[in-house]
Short mmCIF file of C-alpha atoms in Angstrom, two decimals:
data_model
loop_
_atom_site.label_atom_id
_atom_site.label_comp_id
_atom_site.label_asym_id
_atom_site.label_seq_id
_atom_site.Cartn_x
_atom_site.Cartn_y
_atom_site.Cartn_z
CA MET A 1 -35.53 13.71 -3.68
CA ARG A 2 -36.26 11.28 -6.62
CA GLU A 3 -32.71 10.25 -6.70
CA MET A 4 -32.12 10.37 -3.17
CA LEU A 5 -35.85 7.36 -3.01
CA VAL A 6 -33.95 5.34 -5.90
CA SER A 7 -30.13 5.05 -4.18
CA LEU A 8 -32.34 4.80 -1.26
CA PHE A 9 -33.81 1.57 -2.37
CA VAL A 10 -31.07 0.86 -4.87
CA GLU A 11 -28.17 -0.52 -1.59
CA ARG A 12 -31.83 -2.27 0.11
CA GLY A 13 -31.80 -5.01 -3.08
CA PHE A 14 -35.15 -2.86 -5.01
CA ALA A 15 -35.26 -2.58 -8.83
CA VAL A 16 -36.50 0.71 -9.19
CA GLN A 17 -38.03 3.08 -11.95
CA PRO A 18 -37.92 6.78 -11.80
CA ALA A 19 -40.15 8.60 -13.42
CA ALA A 20 -40.41 13.07 -13.68
CA SER A 21 -44.11 12.45 -13.64
CA ALA A 22 -47.08 11.44 -13.86
CA ASP A 23 -47.38 11.08 -17.63
CA GLU A 24 -43.94 9.34 -17.45
CA ALA A 25 -45.07 6.61 -14.27
CA LEU A 26 -48.23 5.64 -16.52
CA GLU A 27 -45.83 4.92 -19.55
CA CYS A 28 -43.53 2.67 -17.68
CA LEU A 29 -46.96 1.58 -16.24
CA ARG A 30 -48.89 0.55 -19.29
CA ASP A 31 -45.93 -1.90 -20.05
CA VAL A 32 -44.07 -3.24 -17.35
CA GLU A 33 -46.11 -4.53 -13.62
CA TYR A 34 -44.63 -3.26 -11.04
CA ASP A 35 -44.92 -3.97 -6.71
CA VAL A 36 -45.95 -0.63 -5.50
CA VAL A 37 -46.04 2.55 -6.42
CA LEU A 38 -44.31 5.79 -4.47
CA SER A 39 -45.28 9.74 -5.61
CA ASP A 40 -45.52 12.58 -4.28
CA ILE A 41 -48.57 14.81 -4.16
CA LYS A 42 -47.43 17.77 -6.11
CA MET A 43 -45.67 17.61 -9.37
CA PRO A 44 -45.56 18.84 -12.96
CA GLY A 45 -49.38 17.96 -15.04
CA ARG A 46 -51.05 16.05 -13.45
CA SER A 47 -51.07 15.86 -9.35
CA GLY A 48 -50.69 11.85 -7.67
CA ILE A 49 -53.76 11.98 -6.44
CA GLU A 50 -55.04 12.36 -10.25
CA MET A 51 -52.46 9.69 -11.02
CA VAL A 52 -53.83 7.18 -8.35
CA GLY A 53 -57.18 7.07 -10.11
CA GLU A 54 -55.38 6.22 -13.04
CA ILE A 55 -53.59 3.96 -11.55
CA ARG A 56 -56.89 1.90 -10.13
CA GLU A 57 -57.58 2.48 -14.04
CA MET A 58 -54.78 0.65 -15.29
CA ARG A 59 -53.39 -1.65 -12.95
CA PRO A 60 -55.84 -1.98 -10.09
CA GLU A 61 -53.23 -4.67 -7.79
CA THR A 62 -50.97 -2.00 -7.70
CA PRO A 63 -50.09 -0.21 -4.37
CA VAL A 64 -49.79 3.83 -4.33
CA VAL A 65 -47.83 5.30 -1.91
CA LEU A 66 -48.03 9.68 -2.14
CA MET A 67 -46.01 11.82 -0.16
CA THR A 68 -47.59 15.24 1.35
CA ALA A 69 -46.53 17.82 3.07
CA PHE A 70 -46.76 17.55 6.87
CA GLY A 71 -49.95 18.47 8.03
CA SER A 72 -51.79 18.60 5.08
CA ILE A 73 -55.33 16.65 5.55
CA ASP A 74 -56.90 17.22 2.91
CA SER A 75 -54.52 15.90 1.06
CA VAL A 76 -54.60 12.50 2.52
CA ILE A 77 -58.01 12.43 2.71
CA GLU A 78 -58.43 13.31 -1.66
CA SER A 79 -55.71 10.65 -1.88
CA MET A 80 -57.23 8.12 0.60
CA ARG A 81 -60.58 8.85 -1.42
CA ALA A 82 -58.95 8.02 -5.00
CA GLY A 83 -57.62 5.10 -3.57
CA ALA A 84 -53.84 5.94 -2.65
CA PHE A 85 -53.05 2.88 -0.30
CA ASP A 86 -51.09 4.75 2.94
CA TYR A 87 -49.20 8.40 2.30
CA ILE A 88 -46.04 9.48 4.56
CA THR A 89 -45.40 13.06 5.24
CA LYS A 90 -42.00 14.69 4.79
CA PRO A 91 -39.55 15.57 6.36
CA PHE A 92 -39.30 11.89 6.76
CA GLU A 93 -37.09 9.66 7.83
CA ALA A 94 -36.08 6.84 5.26
CA GLU A 95 -36.90 3.90 7.93
CA SER A 96 -39.96 5.16 7.99
CA VAL A 97 -41.09 5.30 4.02
CA MET A 98 -38.88 1.40 4.36
CA ILE A 99 -41.66 0.31 6.51
CA THR A 100 -44.15 1.89 4.55
CA VAL A 101 -43.33 0.23 1.12
CA ASP A 102 -42.56 -2.89 2.64
CA HIS A 103 -45.89 -2.93 4.14
CA ALA A 104 -47.88 -1.98 0.70
CA ILE A 105 -45.56 -4.61 -1.57
CA GLU A 106 -47.24 -7.57 1.87
CA HIS A 107 -50.44 -5.95 1.08
CA ARG A 108 -50.13 -6.49 -2.34
CA ALA A 109 -48.05 -10.11 -1.46
CA LEU A 110 -52.28 -10.94 -0.09
CA GLU A 111 -54.05 -9.50 -2.27
CA GLU A 112 -52.43 -12.05 -4.36
CA GLU A 113 -52.74 -15.27 -2.28
CA ASN A 114 -56.83 -14.17 -1.91
CA ARG A 115 -57.52 -13.61 -4.19
CA ARG A 116 -59.32 -17.65 -5.78
CA LEU A 117 -60.85 -16.53 -2.19
CA ARG A 118 -62.83 -14.20 -2.78
CA ARG A 119 -66.34 -14.23 -4.18
CA ALA A 120 -68.15 -13.34 -7.31
CA VAL A 121 -70.58 -10.08 -6.36
CA ASP A 122 -73.93 -9.75 -7.47
CA GLN A 123 -74.02 -5.29 -7.75
CA THR A 124 -78.04 -5.86 -7.53
CA SER A 125 -79.34 -7.18 -4.95
CA ALA A 126 -76.35 -8.74 -2.85
CA PHE A 127 -72.38 -8.16 -0.90
CA GLY A 128 -72.17 -10.73 1.20
CA ASP A 129 -73.88 -10.79 3.90
CA LEU A 130 -75.45 -7.20 3.38
CA ILE A 131 -78.39 -6.57 1.46
CA GLY A 132 -79.62 -4.47 -1.16
CA ALA A 133 -81.44 -3.16 -4.60
CA SER A 134 -81.67 0.68 -3.36
CA PRO A 135 -79.61 3.33 -5.38
CA ALA A 136 -77.77 3.97 -1.43
CA MET A 137 -76.53 0.07 -1.04
CA ARG A 138 -75.27 0.21 -4.15
CA GLU A 139 -72.79 4.02 -3.61
CA ILE A 140 -72.52 0.97 -1.15
CA PHE A 141 -71.11 -1.25 -2.16
CA ALA A 142 -69.11 0.11 -5.18
CA LEU A 143 -67.88 2.55 -2.07
CA ILE A 144 -66.44 -0.81 -0.32
CA ARG A 145 -65.07 -2.28 -3.05
CA LYS A 146 -63.16 1.40 -3.69
CA VAL A 147 -61.65 0.94 -0.18
CA ALA A 148 -61.40 -3.40 0.38
CA HIS A 149 -57.83 -3.15 -0.22
CA SER A 150 -56.69 -0.31 1.44
CA ARG A 151 -55.08 0.49 4.74
CA ALA A 152 -57.58 3.48 4.99
CA SER A 153 -59.68 4.26 8.02
CA VAL A 154 -63.55 4.10 7.64
CA LEU A 155 -66.09 5.43 9.61
CA ILE A 156 -69.76 3.78 9.27
CA THR A 157 -72.36 5.89 10.47
CA GLY A 158 -76.36 5.04 11.22
CA GLU A 159 -78.71 4.60 13.59
CA SER A 160 -79.18 1.17 15.95
CA GLY A 161 -79.90 -2.06 14.23
CA THR A 162 -78.85 -1.44 10.39
CA GLY A 163 -75.78 -3.58 9.57
CA LYS A 164 -72.27 -1.20 10.23
CA GLU A 165 -70.67 -4.17 11.42
CA VAL A 166 -72.31 -6.56 8.41
CA VAL A 167 -70.95 -3.44 6.62
CA ALA A 168 -67.49 -3.62 8.73
CA ARG A 169 -66.85 -7.46 8.33
CA THR A 170 -67.83 -7.49 4.34
CA ILE A 171 -64.83 -4.80 3.31
CA HIS A 172 -62.76 -6.87 5.53
CA TYR A 173 -63.32 -10.29 3.59
CA HIS A 174 -62.92 -8.47 0.54
CA GLY A 175 -60.12 -7.08 1.26
CA ALA A 176 -57.06 -7.89 1.18
CA ARG A 177 -56.75 -9.20 5.17
CA SER A 178 -58.97 -11.77 4.72
CA GLY A 179 -57.36 -14.15 6.02
CA ASN A 180 -56.16 -12.76 8.90
CA PRO A 181 -58.54 -11.62 12.24
CA PHE A 182 -62.09 -9.57 12.26
CA ILE A 183 -62.24 -8.52 15.54
CA PRO A 184 -64.21 -7.09 16.73
CA ILE A 185 -65.29 -4.32 19.86
CA ASN A 186 -68.40 -2.56 20.95
CA CYS A 187 -66.96 0.62 23.34
CA THR A 188 -70.35 1.12 25.07
CA ALA A 189 -70.17 -3.03 26.71
CA ILE A 190 -66.94 -3.21 28.30
CA PRO A 191 -66.50 -0.18 31.29
CA GLU A 192 -63.09 2.45 30.15
CA GLY A 193 -60.63 1.29 32.42
CA LEU A 194 -61.30 -2.68 31.19
CA LEU A 195 -61.36 -1.10 27.05
CA GLU A 196 -58.16 0.06 27.56
CA SER A 197 -56.60 -2.92 28.55
CA GLU A 198 -58.33 -5.03 26.23
CA LEU A 199 -57.46 -3.53 23.63
CA PHE A 200 -53.91 -2.69 24.19
CA GLY A 201 -52.74 -5.35 27.20
CA HIS A 202 -51.28 -5.18 30.05
CA GLY A 203 -48.65 -6.03 31.82
CA ARG A 204 -47.96 -8.68 34.30
CA GLY A 205 -48.90 -6.63 37.87
CA ALA A 206 -49.68 -3.63 35.72
CA PHE A 207 -52.81 -3.45 38.50
CA THR A 208 -54.56 -5.26 40.64
CA GLY A 209 -55.20 -8.70 39.57
CA ALA A 210 -52.94 -9.20 37.12
CA HIS A 211 -51.54 -11.63 37.82
CA THR A 212 -49.81 -12.60 34.22
CA SER A 213 -49.68 -10.25 31.01
CA LYS A 214 -52.25 -10.06 28.53
CA GLN A 215 -52.48 -9.12 25.12
CA GLY A 216 -54.72 -6.76 23.55
CA LEU A 217 -57.43 -7.09 20.77
CA PHE A 218 -54.51 -4.27 18.69
CA GLU A 219 -51.41 -7.11 18.08
CA LYS A 220 -54.27 -10.47 18.34
CA ALA A 221 -56.11 -8.29 15.18
CA LYS A 222 -52.13 -8.49 13.37
CA GLY A 223 -52.47 -7.38 10.22
CA GLY A 224 -55.55 -7.79 9.94
CA THR A 225 -58.55 -5.66 11.28
CA LEU A 226 -59.75 -3.98 14.41
CA PHE A 227 -63.52 -2.63 14.32
CA LEU A 228 -64.23 0.11 16.73
CA ASP A 229 -68.66 0.03 17.68
CA GLU A 230 -69.74 2.91 19.37
CA ILE A 231 -67.09 4.79 19.19
CA GLY A 232 -68.95 7.76 20.11
CA ASP A 233 -69.37 6.67 23.03
CA MET A 234 -64.42 6.09 24.35
CA GLY A 235 -64.15 8.28 27.40
CA LEU A 236 -61.53 11.22 26.24
CA GLY A 237 -59.16 9.95 28.19
CA LEU A 238 -59.13 7.02 26.24
CA GLN A 239 -59.81 8.47 23.01
CA SER A 240 -55.72 10.57 23.47
CA LYS A 241 -54.25 7.21 23.14
CA LEU A 242 -56.17 5.81 20.82
CA LEU A 243 -55.44 8.25 18.69
CA ARG A 244 -51.24 8.36 19.62
CA VAL A 245 -51.59 4.64 18.50
CA LEU A 246 -53.15 5.28 14.70
CA GLN A 247 -50.65 8.21 14.98
CA ASP A 248 -47.35 6.35 15.60
CA ARG A 249 -49.11 3.24 14.91
CA GLU A 250 -47.91 1.44 17.41
CA ILE A 251 -49.31 0.37 21.12
CA ARG A 252 -47.87 0.58 24.94
CA PRO A 253 -49.50 -2.24 26.70
CA VAL A 254 -50.84 -0.95 30.38
CA GLY A 255 -48.20 -1.02 32.74
CA SER A 256 -45.73 -1.93 30.30
CA THR A 257 -42.47 0.39 29.42
CA GLN A 258 -41.73 -1.35 25.31
CA SER A 259 -43.76 -0.62 22.48
CA THR A 260 -45.48 -2.72 19.87
CA LYS A 261 -45.65 -1.68 16.36
CA ILE A 262 -48.87 -3.14 14.72
CA ASP A 263 -50.38 -3.73 11.79
CA VAL A 264 -53.81 -2.81 11.86
CA ARG A 265 -56.09 -1.54 9.84
CA ILE A 266 -59.10 0.35 12.19
CA ILE A 267 -62.61 0.81 10.83
CA THR A 268 -64.85 2.39 13.24
CA ALA A 269 -68.68 2.23 13.57
CA THR A 270 -71.65 4.33 15.77
CA ASN A 271 -74.52 5.70 15.85
CA ARG A 272 -74.48 8.84 17.23
CA ASP A 273 -73.75 12.81 15.71
CA LEU A 274 -69.82 13.16 16.04
CA GLN A 275 -70.36 16.50 14.37
CA LYS A 276 -72.51 17.23 18.42
CA GLU A 277 -70.10 15.70 20.20
CA MET A 278 -67.22 17.75 18.50
CA GLU A 279 -68.33 20.92 19.20
CA GLU A 280 -69.85 19.43 22.50
CA GLU A 281 -66.30 18.90 23.64
CA ARG A 282 -67.51 14.91 24.02
CA PHE A 283 -64.90 13.74 20.82
CA ARG A 284 -62.22 15.16 19.65
CA GLU A 285 -62.03 16.91 16.67
CA ASP A 286 -58.18 14.87 15.47
CA LEU A 287 -58.96 11.61 16.13
CA TYR A 288 -62.28 12.01 14.08
CA TYR A 289 -60.45 13.53 11.23
CA ARG A 290 -58.05 10.00 12.15
CA LEU A 291 -61.23 7.80 11.94
CA ASN A 292 -63.02 10.09 9.06
CA VAL A 293 -61.17 9.60 6.57
CA ILE A 294 -63.53 7.00 4.40
CA PRO A 295 -66.95 7.38 5.80
CA ILE A 296 -69.91 5.14 5.31
CA HIS A 297 -73.56 6.14 5.95
CA ILE A 298 -76.48 3.80 6.41
CA PRO A 299 -79.79 5.10 5.59
CA PRO A 300 -82.63 3.66 8.01
CA LEU A 301 -84.59 1.20 6.06
CA ARG A 302 -87.26 3.71 6.15
CA ASP A 303 -85.73 5.60 3.92
CA ARG A 304 -84.89 2.44 1.34
CA PRO A 305 -88.26 0.52 1.35
CA GLU A 306 -87.18 -1.21 -2.55
CA ASP A 307 -84.48 -3.11 -0.15
CA LEU A 308 -87.35 -4.23 2.35
CA PRO A 309 -88.25 -7.07 0.22
CA LEU A 310 -84.97 -8.93 -0.21
CA LEU A 311 -84.66 -8.19 3.30
CA VAL A 312 -87.31 -10.72 4.09
CA ASP A 313 -86.63 -13.37 1.90
CA ALA A 314 -82.91 -13.37 3.74
CA PHE A 315 -84.35 -13.59 7.31
CA VAL A 316 -87.38 -16.43 5.88
CA LYS A 317 -84.04 -18.38 4.69
CA LYS A 318 -82.50 -17.62 7.02
CA HIS A 319 -84.68 -19.13 10.11
CA SER A 320 -86.80 -21.77 7.93
CA ASP A 321 -84.42 -24.95 8.91
CA GLY A 322 -84.17 -25.94 4.96
CA VAL A 323 -88.42 -25.85 4.73
CA ARG A 324 -89.99 -24.20 1.92
CA GLN A 325 -92.24 -20.86 3.69
CA HIS A 326 -92.43 -17.45 2.11
CA VAL A 327 -94.36 -14.93 3.04
CA SER A 328 -98.11 -13.09 2.24
CA ARG A 329 -98.90 -11.06 -0.23
CA VAL A 330 -100.95 -9.14 2.51
CA ALA A 331 -99.01 -9.49 5.33
CA MET A 332 -95.78 -7.92 2.76
CA GLU A 333 -98.42 -5.00 2.22
CA ARG A 334 -98.42 -5.14 6.47
CA LEU A 335 -93.97 -5.03 6.24
CA MET A 336 -93.85 -2.06 4.09
CA LYS A 337 -96.42 0.37 5.83
CA TYR A 338 -94.36 -0.88 9.03
CA PRO A 339 -91.62 2.22 10.21
CA TRP A 340 -88.91 -0.22 11.84
CA LYS A 341 -87.40 2.26 13.73
CA GLY A 342 -85.16 -0.76 15.20
CA ASN A 343 -84.22 -1.86 10.68
CA ALA A 344 -82.60 -4.80 9.91
CA ARG A 345 -82.44 -6.16 13.32
CA GLU A 346 -85.92 -5.20 14.14
CA LEU A 347 -86.89 -7.36 11.06
CA GLU A 348 -85.28 -10.03 11.33
CA ASN A 349 -86.70 -10.54 14.68
CA VAL A 350 -90.02 -10.50 13.21
CA ILE A 351 -89.60 -12.88 11.27
CA GLU A 352 -87.87 -15.15 13.12
CA ARG A 353 -90.51 -15.06 15.35
CA ALA A 354 -93.56 -15.04 12.87
CA LEU A 355 -91.92 -17.49 11.23
CA ALA A 356 -92.07 -19.55 14.71
CA LEU A 357 -96.08 -18.32 15.11
CA SER A 358 -97.01 -20.15 11.46
CA SER A 359 -98.11 -23.03 10.92
CA GLY A 360 -98.00 -23.63 7.13
CA ASP A 361 -96.23 -22.98 4.49
CA GLN A 362 -96.12 -18.71 4.74
CA ILE A 363 -96.47 -16.30 7.24
CA ASP A 364 -99.57 -14.11 6.84
CA LEU A 365 -100.88 -12.10 9.09
CA ASP A 366 -102.23 -13.95 11.59
CA ASP A 367 -98.03 -14.74 12.78
CA LEU A 368 -97.71 -11.27 13.06
CA PRO A 369 -96.54 -10.78 16.46
CA VAL A 370 -99.54 -8.54 17.81
CA THR A 371 -97.73 -4.80 17.49
CA ASP A 372 -97.94 -2.32 15.52
CA LEU A 373 -97.57 -4.16 12.50
#
């Protein structure tokens, strides 16, 4: 197989360095910088997954594509979590290998192009628009750094108001796709019949009122990220079509006979328990495993009280219109005792209202809304 792949890439004009084991490959990588690494998972000595971890430390900018036996979903999930850029299943066609490797090389080129645009991140309190100093938030920051440059699908879970879209945006804008669109859509806000058209587009005359063809969000997000919020509310019919898109990496607009290849990263989010939804046959198990390659869970604000003062400070700065204002000690103590069922979204609403009611340079107890606070 190695000799066949070498011949394939040489014929296409690539410079190729073969290696018979992970150790041999790592020796090559110590001396030479490669555009992409293509490796089997099962090899003599160290596995391809073990090798990915070492490459991520040695050459973090080098994308790794792994080959695995068809249907080995555990290996796929493990390789993506280790930091692999993508995977291909055996047996495979030569063209599918070329497409995947081309994507990996494009990914690296975009990463280098956008490197100067990335901001340095404060590891203790903030990551872009994400705020937090709790161990849970630090773990999320670390996970974002690992997955931002991957194409792997991410499933974000957490209660309403915890900031799932903020996490999705942070992943996008700290990865190689940051120069391309980030397009969010709420699967609950649009009826299923219209949602299909929104996602995949439609051809002229596809249904009553379709006087012109329309480009779908998958196409509009080309090279970027499509964020599907509240994926747990998507109907089973549309779930099966989304699964097909993830498998084939192509879409077919409603009413069209032509399919279009797509290059889009999928990030999804839900406040539902998808395990329970699968048990009650309201969510497809095969789609779940496609979406849940990288799971990120955001704990509710009541479980990370050390983050609350930081969030309060950030919201005061955001809504104070440039006026220097702060929260008094007694007001902060009251805020710390509240359970925040609406999480950060509810906290921001309270701070914005308190600023509007405050007449001085600080928010005091009298300025807090007359509620259970």
